[in-house]
Each structure stands twice: as C-alpha cells, then as structure tokens.
PDB file of C-alpha atoms in Angstrom:
ATOM      1  CA  MET A  28       8.761  17.735   7.990  1.00 35.00           C
ATOM      2  CA  ILE A  29       8.081  14.659   5.675  1.00 39.00           C
ATOM      3  CA  SER A  30       8.046  11.352   7.555  1.00 43.00           C
ATOM      4  CA  MET A  31      10.464   8.788   6.125  1.00 43.00           C
ATOM      5  CA  ASN A  32       8.093   5.930   7.571  1.00 49.00           C
ATOM      6  CA  PRO A  33       7.224   3.806   4.749  1.00 46.00           C
ATOM      7  CA  LEU A  34       3.781   3.263   6.109  1.00 48.00           C
ATOM      8  CA  HIS A  35       2.950   7.024   6.507  1.00 49.00           C
ATOM      9  CA  ARG A  36      -0.432   7.745   5.268  1.00 47.00           C
ATOM     10  CA  THR A  37      -0.890  10.187   2.357  1.00 47.00           C
ATOM     11  CA  PRO A  38      -4.055  12.133   1.439  1.00 43.00           C
ATOM     12  CA  SER A  39      -4.804   9.566  -1.114  1.00 52.00           C
ATOM     13  CA  ARG A  40      -4.512   6.817   1.249  1.00 59.00           C
ATOM     14  CA  PRO A  41      -7.318   7.188   4.041  1.00 64.00           C
ATOM     15  CA  HIS A  42      -7.165   5.760   7.396  1.00 76.00           C
ATOM     16  CA  LEU A  43      -7.436   1.888   7.649  1.00 84.00           C
ATOM     17  CA  ALA A  44     -10.807   2.265   9.564  1.00 86.00           C
ATOM     18  CA  ALA A  45     -12.395   4.364   6.733  1.00 87.00           C
ATOM     19  CA  GLY A  46     -11.187   1.931   4.062  1.00 86.00           C
ATOM     20  CA  VAL A  47     -12.270  -1.218   5.929  1.00 89.00           C
ATOM     21  CA  SER A  48     -15.577   0.355   6.781  1.00 87.00           C
ATOM     22  CA  ARG A  49     -16.164   1.066   3.226  1.00 91.00           C
ATOM     23  CA  VAL A  50     -15.510  -2.231   1.424  1.00 91.00           C
ATOM     24  CA  GLY A  51     -14.724  -4.592   4.151  1.00 90.00           C
ATOM     25  CA  PHE A  52     -11.307  -6.148   5.167  1.00 92.00           C
ATOM     26  CA  ARG A  53     -10.851  -8.637   2.632  1.00 93.00           C
ATOM     27  CA  LYS A  54     -11.647  -6.316  -0.555  1.00 94.00           C
ATOM     28  CA  TRP A  55      -9.419  -3.490   1.376  1.00 93.00           C
ATOM     29  CA  TYR A  56      -6.497  -6.071   1.335  1.00 94.00           C
ATOM     30  CA  GLU A  57      -7.146  -7.175  -2.263  1.00 95.00           C
ATOM     31  CA  ARG A  58      -7.171  -3.535  -3.441  1.00 93.00           C
ATOM     32  CA  GLU A  59      -3.965  -2.724  -1.476  1.00 93.00           C
ATOM     33  CA  LEU A  60      -2.289  -5.615  -2.945  1.00 95.00           C
ATOM     34  CA  LEU A  61      -3.524  -5.024  -6.617  1.00 96.00           C
ATOM     35  CA  SER A  62      -2.477  -1.297  -6.336  1.00 94.00           C
ATOM     36  CA  GLY A  63       0.989  -2.370  -5.082  1.00 95.00           C
ATOM     37  CA  HIS A  64       1.456  -4.646  -7.979  1.00 96.00           C
ATOM     38  CA  ALA A  65       0.277  -1.969 -10.511  1.00 97.00           C
ATOM     39  CA  HIS A  66       3.131   0.159  -8.996  1.00 97.00           C
ATOM     40  CA  MET A  67       5.458  -2.674  -9.494  1.00 97.00           C
ATOM     41  CA  VAL A  68       4.499  -2.914 -13.186  1.00 98.00           C
ATOM     42  CA  LEU A  69       4.967   0.976 -13.647  1.00 97.00           C
ATOM     43  CA  ALA A  70       8.489   0.561 -12.014  1.00 97.00           C
ATOM     44  CA  LEU A  71       9.562  -2.106 -14.429  1.00 97.00           C
ATOM     45  CA  LEU A  72       8.261  -0.288 -17.328  1.00 97.00           C
ATOM     46  CA  SER A  73       9.940   2.854 -16.171  1.00 97.00           C
ATOM     47  CA  VAL A  74      13.209   1.014 -15.839  1.00 96.00           C
ATOM     48  CA  VAL A  75      12.618  -0.233 -19.496  1.00 96.00           C
ATOM     49  CA  ALA A  76      12.147   3.348 -20.494  1.00 94.00           C
ATOM     50  CA  LEU A  77      15.189   4.379 -18.629  1.00 94.00           C
ATOM     51  CA  LEU A  78      17.407   1.720 -20.433  1.00 93.00           C
ATOM     52  CA  ALA A  79      16.007   2.756 -23.825  1.00 91.00           C
ATOM     53  CA  SER A  80      16.961   6.442 -22.995  1.00 89.00           C
ATOM     54  CA  LEU A  81      20.248   5.491 -22.214  1.00 88.00           C
ATOM     55  CA  GLU A  82      20.719   3.442 -25.197  1.00 88.00           C
ATOM     56  CA  ALA A  83      19.527   6.241 -27.497  1.00 87.00           C
ATOM     57  CA  LEU A  84      21.855   8.560 -25.580  1.00 84.00           C
ATOM     58  CA  SER A  85      24.900   6.461 -26.639  1.00 82.00           C
ATOM     59  CA  HIS A  86      24.042   7.107 -30.328  1.00 82.00           C
ATOM     60  CA  MET A  87      24.234  10.937 -29.556  1.00 77.00           C
ATOM     61  CA  GLN A  88      20.826  11.793 -31.115  1.00 76.00           C
ATOM     62  CA  ASN A  89      18.588  14.179 -29.448  1.00 79.00           C
ATOM     63  CA  VAL A  90      20.835  14.256 -26.360  1.00 86.00           C
ATOM     64  CA  THR A  91      18.802  16.741 -24.352  1.00 87.00           C
ATOM     65  CA  THR A  92      15.442  14.732 -25.018  1.00 86.00           C
ATOM     66  CA  ASN A  93      17.111  11.547 -24.017  1.00 86.00           C
ATOM     67  CA  ILE A  94      18.663  12.989 -20.846  1.00 90.00           C
ATOM     68  CA  VAL A  95      15.183  14.481 -19.754  1.00 91.00           C
ATOM     69  CA  GLY A  96      13.598  11.096 -20.704  1.00 90.00           C
ATOM     70  CA  ALA A  97      16.182   9.178 -18.557  1.00 92.00           C
ATOM     71  CA  GLY A  98      15.694  11.472 -15.633  1.00 94.00           C
ATOM     72  CA  LEU A  99      11.998  11.351 -15.799  1.00 96.00           C
ATOM     73  CA  SER A 100      11.969   7.553 -16.222  1.00 96.00           C
ATOM     74  CA  GLY A 101      14.352   6.937 -13.318  1.00 96.00           C
ATOM     75  CA  ALA A 102      12.406   9.284 -11.003  1.00 97.00           C
ATOM     76  CA  ILE A 103       9.151   7.583 -11.795  1.00 97.00           C
ATOM     77  CA  ALA A 104      10.681   4.090 -11.379  1.00 97.00           C
ATOM     78  CA  LEU A 105      12.005   5.124  -7.897  1.00 97.00           C
ATOM     79  CA  TRP A 106       8.570   6.597  -6.876  1.00 97.00           C
ATOM     80  CA  ALA A 107       6.694   3.490  -8.187  1.00 97.00           C
ATOM     81  CA  ALA A 108       9.047   1.166  -6.431  1.00 97.00           C
ATOM     82  CA  ARG A 109       8.632   2.884  -3.117  1.00 96.00           C
ATOM     83  CA  ASN A 110       4.904   2.914  -3.385  1.00 95.00           C
ATOM     84  CA  TYR A 111       5.018  -0.777  -4.373  1.00 96.00           C
ATOM     85  CA  MET A 112       6.788  -1.686  -1.114  1.00 95.00           C
ATOM     86  CA  THR A 113       4.835   0.573   1.066  1.00 92.00           C
ATOM     87  CA  ARG A 114       1.396  -0.690   0.063  1.00 93.00           C
ATOM     88  CA  LEU A 115       2.618  -4.358   0.306  1.00 94.00           C
ATOM     89  CA  MET A 116       4.064  -3.733   3.810  1.00 94.00           C
ATOM     90  CA  ARG A 117       1.242  -1.950   5.039  1.00 92.00           C
ATOM     91  CA  ALA A 118      -1.223  -4.585   3.865  1.00 93.00           C
ATOM     92  CA  GLU A 119       0.802  -7.470   5.281  1.00 94.00           C
ATOM     93  CA  TYR A 120       1.215  -5.574   8.647  1.00 94.00           C
ATOM     94  CA  VAL A 121      -2.537  -5.122   9.004  1.00 93.00           C
ATOM     95  CA  ALA A 122      -3.209  -8.763   7.645  1.00 94.00           C
ATOM     96  CA  HIS A 123      -1.040 -10.145  10.398  1.00 95.00           C
ATOM     97  CA  GLN A 124      -3.332  -8.604  12.995  1.00 94.00           C
ATOM     98  CA  ALA A 125      -6.710  -9.541  11.261  1.00 94.00           C
ATOM     99  CA  THR A 126      -7.248 -12.847  13.329  1.00 94.00           C
ATOM    100  CA  CYS A 127      -9.595 -12.932  16.331  1.00 94.00           C
ATOM    101  CA  ALA A 128      -7.585 -14.069  19.236  1.00 93.00           C
ATOM    102  CA  GLU A 129     -10.767 -15.667  20.741  1.00 93.00           C
ATOM    103  CA  CYS A 130     -12.107 -17.666  17.919  1.00 93.00           C
ATOM    104  CA  GLY A 131      -9.409 -17.645  15.398  1.00 92.00           C
ATOM    105  CA  GLU A 132     -11.667 -16.364  12.651  1.00 93.00           C
ATOM    106  CA  TYR A 133      -9.381 -14.419  10.000  1.00 94.00           C
ATOM    107  CA  GLY A 134     -10.547 -11.230   8.332  1.00 90.00           C
ATOM    108  CA  ARG A 135     -14.182 -11.270   9.407  1.00 92.00           C
ATOM    109  CA  PHE A 136     -14.485  -8.278  11.435  1.00 93.00           C
ATOM    110  CA  GLU A 137     -16.252  -4.800  11.527  1.00 92.00           C
ATOM    111  CA  VAL A 138     -14.862  -1.469  12.500  1.00 91.00           C
ATOM    112  CA  VAL A 139     -16.414  -0.026  15.508  1.00 91.00           C
ATOM    113  CA  GLY A 140     -14.099   2.820  16.061  1.00 89.00           C
ATOM    114  CA  ASP A 141     -11.423   4.984  14.570  1.00 85.00           C
ATOM    115  CA  HIS A 142      -8.564   5.898  16.791  1.00 82.00           C
ATOM    116  CA  GLY A 143      -6.306   7.829  14.242  1.00 77.00           C
ATOM    117  CA  HIS A 144      -3.839   5.233  13.110  1.00 83.00           C
ATOM    118  CA  GLU A 145      -5.614   2.323  14.950  1.00 87.00           C
ATOM    119  CA  ALA A 146      -9.038   0.817  14.157  1.00 89.00           C
ATOM    120  CA  GLN A 147     -11.010  -0.867  16.914  1.00 92.00           C
ATOM    121  CA  VAL A 148     -12.775  -3.885  15.473  1.00 93.00           C
ATOM    122  CA  ARG A 149     -15.262  -6.526  16.470  1.00 95.00           C
ATOM    123  CA  CYS A 150     -15.085 -10.151  15.467  1.00 94.00           C
ATOM    124  CA  ARG A 151     -18.440 -10.985  13.490  1.00 93.00           C
ATOM    125  CA  LYS A 152     -18.429 -14.560  14.757  1.00 93.00           C
ATOM    126  CA  CYS A 153     -17.763 -14.221  18.468  1.00 93.00           C
ATOM    127  CA  GLY A 154     -18.021 -10.310  19.184  1.00 92.00           C
ATOM    128  CA  HIS A 155     -14.447 -10.043  20.627  1.00 94.00           C
ATOM    129  CA  ARG A 156     -12.876  -6.543  20.419  1.00 94.00           C
ATOM    130  CA  TRP A 157      -9.145  -5.691  19.611  1.00 94.00           C
ATOM    131  CA  LEU A 158      -7.219  -2.846  17.949  1.00 93.00           C
ATOM    132  CA  ILE A 159      -5.464  -3.072  14.634  1.00 92.00           C
ATOM    133  CA  SER A 160      -2.685  -0.639  13.970  1.00 91.00           C
ATOM    134  CA  GLU A 161      -1.687   0.464  10.561  1.00 83.00           C
ATOM    135  CA  GLU A 162       1.600   1.695  11.637  1.00 77.00           C
TER     136      GLU A 162
END
C-alpha cells in the first residue's frame, strides 16, 4: 500500500540521520530547500507547456500529439508540485526541532543514533541529546 503521508521517505530520499551525518544539518537543509525549489520551477515550466499544448489544440493541428503533450505536461506538473511541497514541509518540520533545548544553539549537532524515522542527536556546544523526527 502506498502511503499518502507527504513526508513519506522514498528510496531516493534516505533517512534524516544518513543525510545529516553525511553533509551536516545546515547543508542538508539547504539541499532540501534547493531541491524543493527546483521542483517548483519544473512545475511552473510544465504548466507553461500544458497551456501551450492546449493553445495548439485549439487550432486543431496535430491533435494527438497535443493531447499527449498536454497530458504529460499536466502529470509532470502535479508530480513536481507534490515533491516541492513534500521537500519543503519535511525540511521545515526538521528545522523546527534543530534547536538545543539546553543552550539554544540552532543546527549545530551531530547524529549519534539512527532510529528509523528518528535521529538521536547531540549538541556540539553543550552535549545535550534529543531526538529529531522526520515524520
């Protein structure tokens, strides 16, 4: 069964712990935002292609090609818009948990444990540990 949860992890999106361990929280967050915005640009370009296909369809030239183009453009636009929202929601959800409760340091932690959809982290400043959930 396919999860309808927008924060559902896909094979191309590793667990939070793996991503943050590899590049650090701030770079992970930046990459999530950049990837999300790239999906937004793709969605906008797909909408333009959809409108162009519909315009060409109104002139009754290459009807089959324009219908296929419109359908494909619409599908890509929906997929890209969903990925845009998913990545932004995930990044913001995790970012709201990235402040150390003891010293108030933001985003300066290291991953010390991977618990599936949660990462146990330790503050680099004071050593306080807490869990960050990605769902």
